[in-house]
């Protein structure tokens, strides 16, 4: 019964939107812009998360060993570390290799000549499994002061990336909430205008025995359509924009670990679509339930 | 069919529009509601239609006890009452056909049935040739006929008419009232508020005469003047 009325409702809602064209357009544009910002922050968050986890993976802890150690002592120490929890990998770096590497890297700077003899100690390079485990691991390793001269790790960079991504997420959340509520307000007002423009029709509908649901449905559908169109525009813009921006970034910074997995991107675009549709319908619902309470 | 028990109606501004009205209208009756301007005829019809609520008293329509029904049941009450308004209340941007079909869409009739019933009722009022016109392309009498068509398209047991001949010339008025008696003959209770002496005298029916919110006379086959 309701199904065969569906065409009727959709037609009614298009008539309504056509009557307040400008407002409907503004509502669609606002919802699209807000969703683009929302989607942008989702993409940013995914990329930052990806980046931090890659960084953690790459984070190296370097143990510089005491000069006095014998080969067998080093071997024994290596075995002890390997058995610790939370260690992903460890590699022994011979001082001669390190020195050769250093000389190769800094040949142009002219330091090599002034130093002459190899000043570097043997060292162990190790990677932890989780970034959070790095600090306690380092302070634990420092306690082996019979073996370990110094421990060096890239904690500062990791901390900065982490705190930047926290900040970006917080700012994004605030911005998205602000935009979301103002979008909602605009949609509520748009639907209110179409309701006002149709007051006469609505009162006649009541006179011939229309139920409230019947009167409200075209407006709810209108909100739904505004939301869907806004979302489609936003998703199109986001996917084109992200691909373009991604290509540009990768072209200049080739090792930038951007997320291009279709599955992850699809998931984000789906969230954007669902949120857009939901805001459209919520706006219509608020407007309609405030304006179309039962009147005689 | 329609029963009013000691109904009083005071408007918000304190105006007393109806005082102690008790009235019983049986199934398939035809009743003229007459009286001078401001007597309370429209108010009485609005109370029956529940677009106004009585200050006190009880109104019983068919199986509905009006003081008891919830707001969300009002649409269903209205589906059993057709109402013809003095100012037509047609949708200006819809065709004649759509204006009538609208009333059935609201009641979730299937499309085929809507088509059949709308065509049938437009034939009855003699407007089947003009069903694609807009209301403003029709004369007053024709617009009144659309209202009648819309009011009876779902065969409600009750038809309320508020001065259906108010703005029409005598010939058209006759035509409209002939139509209403025809509808009355099809098992429909008709209550018609009117000032039209010629019609009340020309087609004698039960007359309920009001004055200053009270019923002054209730007479079978009465005339406009006692
Ligand atoms: N909404 C309202 N608020 C206040 N007073 C009203 C309202 N509607 C009608 N009245 C008053 O109630 C009285 C009865 O009005 P009503 O419309 O029922 O008269 P009527 O008999 O239909 O008159 P007419 O023949 O002119 O249509 C009038 O004096 C009118 O001024
Ligand atoms: Mg009146």
Coordinates of C-alpha atoms and ligand atoms in Angstrom, one line a residue:
Chain A
X1 CA 0.0 0.0 0.0
X2 CA 2.7 2.4 1.0
X3 CA 4.9 1.1 -1.8
X4 CA 2.5 2.2 -4.4
X5 CA 2.3 5.7 -2.8
X6 CA 6.1 6.0 -3.1
X7 CA 6.0 7.6 -6.5
X8 CA 3.5 10.1 -5.2
X9 CA 5.8 11.1 -2.3
X10 CA 8.9 11.4 -4.5
X11 CA 7.0 13.6 -7.0
X12 CA 5.7 15.7 -4.1
X13 CA 9.2 16.2 -2.7
X14 CA 10.5 17.2 -6.1
X15 CA 7.7 19.7 -6.5
X16 CA 8.7 21.1 -3.1
X17 CA 12.4 21.4 -3.9
X18 CA 11.6 23.0 -7.3
X19 CA 9.6 25.7 -5.5
X20 CA 12.4 26.8 -3.2
X21 CA 15.2 26.1 -5.7
X22 CA 17.8 28.5 -4.3
X23 CA 17.5 27.3 -0.7
X24 CA 17.6 23.7 -1.8
X25 CA 20.7 24.4 -3.8
X26 CA 22.4 26.2 -0.9
X27 CA 21.5 23.3 1.4
X28 CA 23.0 20.8 -1.0
X29 CA 26.2 22.9 -1.4
X30 CA 26.6 23.3 2.4
X31 CA 26.2 19.7 3.0
X32 CA 28.7 18.9 0.2
X33 CA 31.3 21.4 1.6
X34 CA 30.9 20.1 5.1
X35 CA 31.2 16.5 3.9
X36 CA 34.3 17.4 1.9
X37 CA 35.9 18.8 5.1
X38 CA 34.8 15.8 7.0
X39 CA 36.2 13.4 4.4
X40 CA 39.4 15.4 4.2
X41 CA 40.0 14.9 7.9
X42 CA 39.1 11.2 7.7
X43 CA 41.7 10.8 4.9
X44 CA 44.3 12.8 6.9
X45 CA 43.7 10.7 10.0
X46 CA 44.1 7.5 8.0
X47 CA 47.3 8.7 6.5
X48 CA 48.7 10.0 9.8
X49 CA 47.9 6.7 11.4
X50 CA 49.6 4.9 8.6
X51 CA 52.6 7.2 8.7
X52 CA 53.1 6.8 12.5
X53 CA 52.9 3.0 12.3
X54 CA 55.3 2.9 9.4
X55 CA 57.6 5.3 11.3
X56 CA 57.4 3.0 14.3
X57 CA 58.4 0.1 12.1
X58 CA 61.4 2.0 10.9
X59 CA 62.3 3.3 14.3
X60 CA 65.7 2.0 15.1
X61 CA 67.3 1.7 18.5
X62 CA 71.0 1.7 18.4
X63 CA 73.1 0.2 21.3
X64 CA 76.7 1.4 21.2
X65 CA 78.7 -1.2 23.0
X66 CA 81.7 -0.8 25.3
X67 CA 85.1 -1.0 23.5
X68 CA 86.3 -3.4 26.1
X69 CA 83.9 -6.2 25.2
X70 CA 85.2 -9.4 23.7
X71 CA 83.5 -11.1 20.7
X72 CA 82.0 -13.8 22.9
X73 CA 80.7 -11.3 25.4
X74 CA 78.9 -9.5 22.6
X75 CA 77.5 -12.7 21.3
X76 CA 76.2 -13.6 24.7
X77 CA 74.6 -10.2 25.2
X78 CA 73.0 -10.4 21.8
X79 CA 71.4 -13.7 22.7
X80 CA 70.0 -12.2 25.9
X81 CA 68.4 -9.3 24.2
X82 CA 66.9 -11.5 21.5
X83 CA 65.0 -13.3 24.2
X84 CA 63.3 -10.2 25.5
X85 CA 59.6 -9.5 24.8
X86 CA 58.6 -6.9 22.3
X87 CA 61.7 -7.0 20.1
X88 CA 61.1 -7.4 16.4
X89 CA 64.6 -7.8 15.1
X90 CA 68.2 -7.3 16.1
X91 CA 71.3 -7.0 14.0
X92 CA 74.9 -6.7 14.9
X93 CA 76.8 -3.8 13.2
X94 CA 80.5 -4.3 13.1
X95 CA 82.5 -1.1 13.8
X96 CA 84.5 -1.4 10.6
X97 CA 81.3 -1.7 8.5
X98 CA 79.8 1.3 10.3
X99 CA 83.0 3.3 9.7
X100 CA 83.0 2.4 6.0
X101 CA 79.4 3.4 5.7
X102 CA 80.1 6.7 7.5
X103 CA 83.0 7.5 5.3
X104 CA 80.9 6.8 2.2
X105 CA 78.1 9.1 3.4
X106 CA 80.2 12.0 4.6
X107 CA 83.0 11.8 2.1
X108 CA 82.3 15.3 0.8
X109 CA 82.5 16.9 4.2
X110 CA 86.1 16.4 4.7
X111 CA 85.8 15.0 8.3
X112 CA 87.3 11.7 7.3
X113 CA 90.8 13.0 6.9
X114 CA 90.9 14.8 10.2
X115 CA 89.7 11.9 12.2
X116 CA 92.0 9.3 10.7
X117 CA 91.5 6.2 12.8
X118 CA 88.0 4.6 13.2
X119 CA 86.4 6.1 16.4
X120 CA 83.2 4.1 16.2
X121 CA 82.4 1.2 18.6
X122 CA 80.6 -2.0 17.7
X123 CA 76.8 -1.6 17.9
X124 CA 73.6 -3.4 17.8
X125 CA 70.6 -2.2 15.8
X126 CA 67.2 -3.3 17.0
X127 CA 63.6 -2.7 16.2
X128 CA 60.7 -2.9 18.7
X129 CA 57.2 -4.2 17.8
X130 CA 55.2 -1.3 19.2
X131 CA 56.2 2.3 19.3
X132 CA 54.8 2.7 22.9
X133 CA 57.3 0.0 24.0
X134 CA 60.3 2.0 22.9
X135 CA 60.9 4.2 26.1
X136 CA 60.7 1.4 28.6
X137 CA 62.8 -0.8 26.4
X138 CA 65.5 1.8 26.2
X139 CA 65.7 2.5 29.9
X140 CA 65.8 -1.3 30.5
X141 CA 68.6 -1.7 28.0
X142 CA 70.6 1.1 29.6
X143 CA 70.8 -0.9 32.8
X144 CA 73.2 -3.4 31.1
X145 CA 76.0 -0.9 31.7
X146 CA 78.6 -3.6 31.6
X147 CA 77.9 -4.0 27.9
X148 CA 76.2 -0.8 26.8
X149 CA 77.9 2.5 26.4
X150 CA 75.0 4.5 25.0
X151 CA 71.5 4.0 23.6
X152 CA 70.3 6.3 20.8
X153 CA 66.9 6.2 19.2
X154 CA 64.6 8.5 17.1
X155 CA 62.1 9.2 19.9
X156 CA 61.8 12.9 19.2
X157 CA 60.5 12.5 15.6
X158 CA 58.1 9.8 16.6
X159 CA 56.8 11.9 19.5
X160 CA 56.3 14.9 17.2
X161 CA 54.4 13.0 14.5
X162 CA 52.3 11.4 17.2
X163 CA 51.4 14.8 18.8
X164 CA 50.8 16.4 15.5
X165 CA 48.4 13.6 14.6
X166 CA 46.7 14.0 17.9
X167 CA 46.3 17.7 17.3
X168 CA 45.0 17.2 13.8
X169 CA 42.4 14.7 15.0
X170 CA 41.2 17.0 17.7
X171 CA 41.0 20.1 15.5
X172 CA 39.3 18.0 12.8
X173 CA 36.8 16.7 15.3
X174 CA 36.0 20.3 16.5
X175 CA 35.7 21.6 13.0
X176 CA 33.6 18.8 11.8
X177 CA 31.2 19.2 14.7
X178 CA 30.9 22.9 14.1
X179 CA 30.3 22.4 10.4
X180 CA 27.9 19.5 11.0
X181 CA 25.7 21.5 13.3
X182 CA 25.6 24.5 11.0
X183 CA 24.8 22.3 8.1
X184 CA 22.0 20.7 10.1
X185 CA 20.6 24.2 10.9
X186 CA 20.6 25.2 7.2
X187 CA 18.8 22.0 6.2
X188 CA 16.2 22.5 9.0
X189 CA 15.6 26.0 7.6
X190 CA 15.4 24.8 4.0
X191 CA 12.8 22.2 4.8
X192 CA 11.0 24.8 6.9
X193 CA 10.7 27.0 3.9
X194 CA 9.2 24.3 1.7
X195 CA 6.8 23.5 4.6
X196 CA 5.8 27.2 4.8
X197 CA 5.4 27.4 1.0
X198 CA 3.0 24.5 1.3
X199 CA 1.0 25.5 4.3
X200 CA -2.2 25.8 2.3
X201 CA -1.8 22.4 0.7
X202 CA -1.0 20.8 4.0
X203 CA -4.1 22.3 5.6
X204 CA -6.2 21.0 2.7
X205 CA -4.5 17.6 3.0
X206 CA -5.6 17.5 6.6
X207 CA -9.2 18.4 5.6
X208 CA -9.4 15.4 3.3
X209 CA -8.1 13.1 6.0
X210 CA -4.4 12.8 5.5
X211 CA -2.4 11.3 8.4
X212 CA 0.6 13.1 9.8
X213 CA 3.0 10.5 8.4
X214 CA 1.5 11.1 4.9
X215 CA 2.0 14.8 5.2
X216 CA 5.5 14.5 6.6
X217 CA 6.9 11.9 4.2
X218 CA 7.6 14.2 1.2
X219 CA 9.6 16.5 3.4
X220 CA 11.6 13.6 4.8
X221 CA 12.3 12.4 1.3
X222 CA 13.3 15.9 0.4
X223 CA 15.9 15.9 3.2
X224 CA 17.1 12.4 2.1
X225 CA 17.5 13.6 -1.5
X226 CA 19.4 16.8 -0.4
X227 CA 21.7 14.6 1.8
X228 CA 22.3 12.0 -1.0
X229 CA 23.1 14.6 -3.6
X230 CA 25.4 16.5 -1.2
X231 CA 27.1 13.3 -0.4
X232 CA 27.6 12.3 -4.0
X233 CA 29.1 15.7 -4.8
X234 CA 31.4 15.4 -1.8
X235 CA 32.5 11.9 -2.6
X236 CA 33.3 12.7 -6.2
X237 CA 35.2 15.8 -5.2
X238 CA 37.1 13.9 -2.5
X239 CA 38.1 11.0 -4.7
X240 CA 39.2 13.2 -7.6
X241 CA 41.0 15.6 -5.3
X242 CA 42.7 13.0 -3.2
X243 CA 44.0 11.1 -6.2
X244 CA 45.3 14.3 -7.7
X245 CA 46.9 15.5 -4.5
X246 CA 48.3 12.1 -3.9
X247 CA 49.8 11.9 -7.3
X248 CA 51.3 15.4 -6.9
X249 CA 52.8 14.5 -3.5
X250 CA 54.2 11.2 -4.6
X251 CA 55.7 12.8 -7.7
X252 CA 57.8 15.2 -5.5
X253 CA 58.3 13.0 -2.4
X254 CA 58.3 9.5 -3.8
X255 CA 58.7 7.6 -0.5
X256 CA 55.7 9.4 1.1
X257 CA 53.6 6.5 2.5
X258 CA 50.1 7.6 1.3
X259 CA 47.2 5.3 1.7
X260 CA 45.9 4.3 -1.8
X261 CA 44.2 1.0 -0.9
X262 CA 40.8 0.9 -2.6
X263 CA 39.3 -0.9 0.4
X264 CA 40.3 1.7 2.9
X265 CA 39.3 4.6 0.7
X266 CA 35.9 3.0 -0.1
X267 CA 35.3 2.7 3.6
X268 CA 35.9 6.4 4.1
X269 CA 33.7 7.4 1.2
X270 CA 30.9 5.1 2.5
X271 CA 31.2 6.9 5.9
X272 CA 30.9 10.2 4.2
X273 CA 27.9 9.1 2.2
X274 CA 26.1 7.6 5.3
X275 CA 26.8 10.7 7.4
X276 CA 25.5 13.0 4.6
X277 CA 22.3 11.1 4.1
X278 CA 21.8 10.9 7.8
X279 CA 22.3 14.7 8.3
X280 CA 19.8 15.4 5.5
X281 CA 17.1 13.2 7.0
X282 CA 17.8 14.4 10.5
X283 CA 17.4 18.0 9.4
X284 CA 14.1 17.2 7.7
X285 CA 12.9 15.3 10.7
X286 CA 13.6 18.1 13.1
X287 CA 12.0 20.7 10.9
X288 CA 8.9 18.5 10.2
X289 CA 8.3 17.4 13.7
X290 CA 8.5 21.0 14.9
X291 CA 6.3 22.4 12.2
X292 CA 3.8 19.7 11.6
X293 CA 2.6 18.8 15.0
X294 CA -1.0 18.1 14.8
X295 CA -3.1 21.2 14.3
X296 CA -6.9 21.3 13.8
Chain B
X1 CA -25.5 9.2 12.6
X2 CA -24.8 12.7 14.0
X3 CA -25.7 13.6 17.6
X4 CA -24.9 16.7 19.6
X5 CA -25.7 16.8 23.4
X6 CA -25.8 20.2 25.1
X7 CA -22.9 21.6 23.1
X8 CA -21.5 25.0 24.0
X9 CA -18.8 26.7 22.0
X10 CA -17.0 29.8 23.2
X11 CA -14.2 31.1 20.9
X12 CA -10.9 32.1 22.5
X13 CA -11.9 35.8 22.4
X14 CA -14.8 35.0 24.6
X15 CA -17.4 35.1 21.9
X16 CA -20.2 32.7 22.5
X17 CA -20.9 31.1 19.2
X18 CA -23.1 28.1 20.3
X19 CA -25.3 27.7 23.3
X20 CA -26.8 24.5 24.5
X21 CA -27.2 22.8 21.2
X22 CA -28.8 19.4 21.2
X23 CA -29.6 17.8 17.9
X24 CA -29.9 14.4 16.4
X25 CA -29.6 13.8 12.6
X26 CA -30.4 10.3 11.4
X27 CA -28.9 8.2 8.7
X28 CA -29.7 9.4 5.1
X29 CA -31.4 12.6 6.3
X30 CA -31.2 15.9 4.4
X31 CA -31.1 18.9 6.7
X32 CA -31.0 22.6 5.9
X33 CA -29.2 24.6 8.5
X34 CA -30.5 28.2 8.2
X35 CA -30.2 31.4 10.1
X36 CA -28.8 34.9 9.8
X37 CA -25.1 35.7 9.5
X38 CA -23.3 35.0 12.7
X39 CA -25.9 32.5 14.0
X40 CA -23.3 29.8 14.3
X41 CA -24.0 27.6 11.3
X42 CA -20.4 27.3 10.2
X43 CA -19.3 26.8 13.8
X44 CA -21.7 23.9 14.1
X45 CA -20.3 22.2 10.9
X46 CA -16.7 22.8 12.1
X47 CA -17.5 21.1 15.4
X48 CA -18.9 18.0 13.5
X49 CA -15.8 18.0 11.3
X50 CA -13.7 18.5 14.3
X51 CA -11.8 21.4 13.0
X52 CA -13.0 23.2 16.1
X53 CA -13.5 21.6 19.6
X54 CA -16.6 22.3 21.7
X55 CA -16.2 24.1 25.0
X56 CA -18.5 21.6 26.6
X57 CA -21.0 18.9 25.6
X58 CA -20.6 15.8 23.6
X59 CA -20.7 15.1 19.9
X60 CA -21.1 11.6 18.5
X61 CA -20.5 10.9 14.8
X62 CA -21.1 7.5 13.5
X63 CA -18.9 5.4 15.8
X64 CA -16.7 8.2 16.9
X65 CA -17.1 9.9 20.3
X66 CA -15.4 13.2 19.5
X67 CA -14.4 14.1 23.0
X68 CA -12.6 10.8 23.2
X69 CA -10.7 10.4 20.0
X70 CA -7.0 11.1 19.8
X71 CA -5.6 13.6 17.4
X72 CA -4.1 10.9 15.3
X73 CA -7.6 9.4 14.8
X74 CA -9.0 12.6 13.3
X75 CA -7.9 11.7 9.8
X76 CA -10.0 8.6 9.9
X77 CA -13.0 10.6 11.2
X78 CA -12.6 13.0 8.3
X79 CA -12.5 10.1 5.8
X80 CA -16.1 9.4 6.8
X81 CA -17.2 13.0 6.5
X82 CA -17.1 14.9 3.2
X83 CA -16.9 18.6 3.6
X84 CA -17.7 21.3 1.1
X85 CA -16.3 24.7 2.0
X86 CA -17.7 28.0 1.0
X87 CA -14.3 29.1 -0.2
X88 CA -13.7 25.8 -2.1
X89 CA -10.2 25.1 -0.8
X90 CA -8.9 23.6 -4.0
X91 CA -5.2 23.2 -4.7
X92 CA -4.5 26.0 -7.2
X93 CA -1.5 24.3 -9.0
X94 CA -3.2 21.0 -9.6
X95 CA -5.7 20.0 -12.3
X96 CA -9.3 19.1 -11.6
X97 CA -8.5 15.4 -11.8
X98 CA -5.6 15.8 -9.4
X99 CA -7.6 17.8 -6.9
X100 CA -10.1 15.0 -6.7
X101 CA -7.6 12.1 -6.9
X102 CA -5.6 13.7 -4.1
X103 CA -8.3 12.9 -1.6
X104 CA -8.0 9.2 -2.5
X105 CA -4.2 9.2 -2.6
X106 CA -4.3 10.5 1.0
X107 CA -6.3 7.4 1.9
X108 CA -3.8 5.0 0.1
X109 CA -6.2 3.9 -2.6
X110 CA -4.6 1.9 -5.4
X111 CA -4.0 3.9 -8.5
X112 CA -6.4 2.0 -10.8
X113 CA -9.2 2.4 -8.3
X114 CA -8.5 6.1 -8.0
X115 CA -8.7 6.5 -11.7
X116 CA -12.0 4.6 -11.8
X117 CA -13.6 6.5 -8.9
X118 CA -12.5 9.9 -9.9
X119 CA -13.8 9.5 -13.5
X120 CA -17.0 8.2 -12.1
X121 CA -17.6 11.1 -9.7
X122 CA -16.5 13.7 -12.3
X123 CA -19.1 12.3 -14.6
X124 CA -21.7 12.6 -11.8
X125 CA -21.0 16.3 -11.4
X126 CA -20.7 16.8 -15.1
X127 CA -17.1 17.8 -15.3
X128 CA -15.5 14.8 -17.0
X129 CA -14.7 17.0 -20.1
X130 CA -12.7 19.4 -18.0
X131 CA -10.6 17.2 -15.8
X132 CA -7.3 18.5 -17.2
X133 CA -8.1 22.1 -16.5
X134 CA -6.7 24.1 -13.6
X135 CA -9.2 25.4 -11.0
X136 CA -8.7 29.1 -12.0
X137 CA -9.8 28.1 -15.6
X138 CA -13.2 27.2 -14.2
X139 CA -16.3 29.2 -13.2
X140 CA -17.3 29.4 -9.5
X141 CA -20.1 26.9 -10.0
X142 CA -17.7 24.5 -11.7
X143 CA -15.2 24.9 -8.9
X144 CA -18.0 24.2 -6.4
X145 CA -18.7 21.0 -8.3
X146 CA -15.1 19.9 -8.0
X147 CA -15.4 20.4 -4.2
X148 CA -18.5 18.2 -4.2
X149 CA -16.7 15.6 -6.3
X150 CA -13.8 15.6 -3.9
X151 CA -16.0 15.4 -0.9
X152 CA -17.9 12.4 -2.1
X153 CA -15.3 10.5 -4.1
X154 CA -14.7 8.0 -1.3
X155 CA -18.4 7.6 -0.6
X156 CA -18.4 9.0 2.9
X157 CA -21.6 8.4 4.9
X158 CA -21.9 12.1 5.8
X159 CA -21.6 15.2 3.6
X160 CA -21.4 18.7 5.2
X161 CA -21.9 21.7 2.9
X162 CA -21.2 25.3 4.1
X163 CA -23.2 27.6 1.8
X164 CA -22.5 25.6 -1.3
X165 CA -24.6 28.0 -3.4
X166 CA -23.3 31.2 -1.7
X167 CA -21.8 32.9 -4.7
X168 CA -23.7 31.3 -7.5
X169 CA -26.6 32.4 -9.8
X170 CA -30.0 30.8 -9.2
X171 CA -29.8 28.3 -12.1
X172 CA -26.4 27.0 -11.0
X173 CA -27.6 26.9 -7.4
X174 CA -30.5 24.7 -8.4
X175 CA -28.1 22.4 -10.3
X176 CA -25.9 22.1 -7.2
X177 CA -28.8 21.3 -4.9
X178 CA -30.2 18.8 -7.4
X179 CA -26.8 17.2 -7.2
X180 CA -26.8 17.1 -3.5
X181 CA -30.3 15.5 -3.4
X182 CA -29.0 12.9 -5.8
X183 CA -26.1 12.2 -3.5
X184 CA -28.5 12.1 -0.6
X185 CA -30.5 9.4 -2.4
X186 CA -27.3 7.3 -2.6
X187 CA -27.3 6.7 1.2
X188 CA -25.5 9.8 2.3
X189 CA -26.5 12.1 5.2
X190 CA -26.4 15.7 4.0
X191 CA -26.2 18.8 6.2
X192 CA -26.3 22.0 4.3
X193 CA -25.9 25.5 5.8
X194 CA -27.6 28.1 3.6
X195 CA -29.1 31.5 3.2
X196 CA -30.9 30.6 0.1
X197 CA -34.7 31.0 0.7
X198 CA -35.7 29.9 -2.8
X199 CA -34.0 26.6 -2.4
X200 CA -35.2 25.9 1.1
X201 CA -38.7 26.7 0.0
X202 CA -38.4 25.0 -3.4
X203 CA -37.0 21.6 -2.3
X204 CA -38.6 21.1 1.2
X205 CA -36.6 19.1 3.6
X206 CA -35.9 19.1 7.4
X207 CA -35.0 22.7 8.5
X208 CA -33.0 23.5 11.5
X209 CA -33.1 27.3 12.1
X210 CA -30.6 29.0 14.3
X211 CA -30.2 32.4 15.8
X212 CA -27.5 33.8 18.1
X213 CA -26.0 30.4 18.7
X214 CA -29.3 28.7 19.6
X215 CA -31.7 26.4 17.7
X216 CA -35.0 28.3 17.3
X217 CA -36.9 25.8 15.2
X218 CA -36.5 22.2 14.0
X219 CA -39.1 21.2 11.5
X220 CA -39.7 18.4 9.0
X221 CA -40.3 19.7 5.5
X222 CA -40.3 23.2 6.8
X223 CA -39.8 26.4 4.7
X224 CA -37.3 29.2 5.2
X225 CA -39.8 31.2 7.2
X226 CA -42.1 29.5 9.7
Ligands
LIG1 N1 -12.4 31.7 14.9 C1 -13.2 32.6 15.5 N2 -12.8 33.3 16.6 C2 -13.7 34.1 17.2 N3 -15.0 34.2 16.8 C3 -15.4 33.5 15.8 C4 -14.6 32.7 15.1 N4 -15.3 32.1 14.1 C5 -16.6 32.6 14.2 N5 -16.6 33.5 15.2 C6 -17.8 34.2 15.6 O1 -18.8 33.2 16.0 C7 -20.1 33.6 15.5 C8 -20.7 32.5 14.6 O2 -19.9 32.4 13.4 P1 -20.3 31.4 12.3 O3 -19.2 31.5 11.3 O4 -20.6 30.1 12.8 O5 -21.6 32.1 11.7 P2 -22.5 31.6 10.5 O6 -23.8 31.3 11.0 O7 -21.8 30.6 9.7 O8 -22.5 33.0 9.6 P3 -22.5 33.2 8.0 O9 -23.9 32.9 7.6 O10 -22.2 34.6 7.9 O11 -21.5 32.3 7.5 C9 -19.9 34.9 14.7 O12 -20.3 36.0 15.5 C10 -18.4 35.0 14.5 O13 -18.0 36.3 14.6
LIG2 MG1 -20.7 30.5 7.8

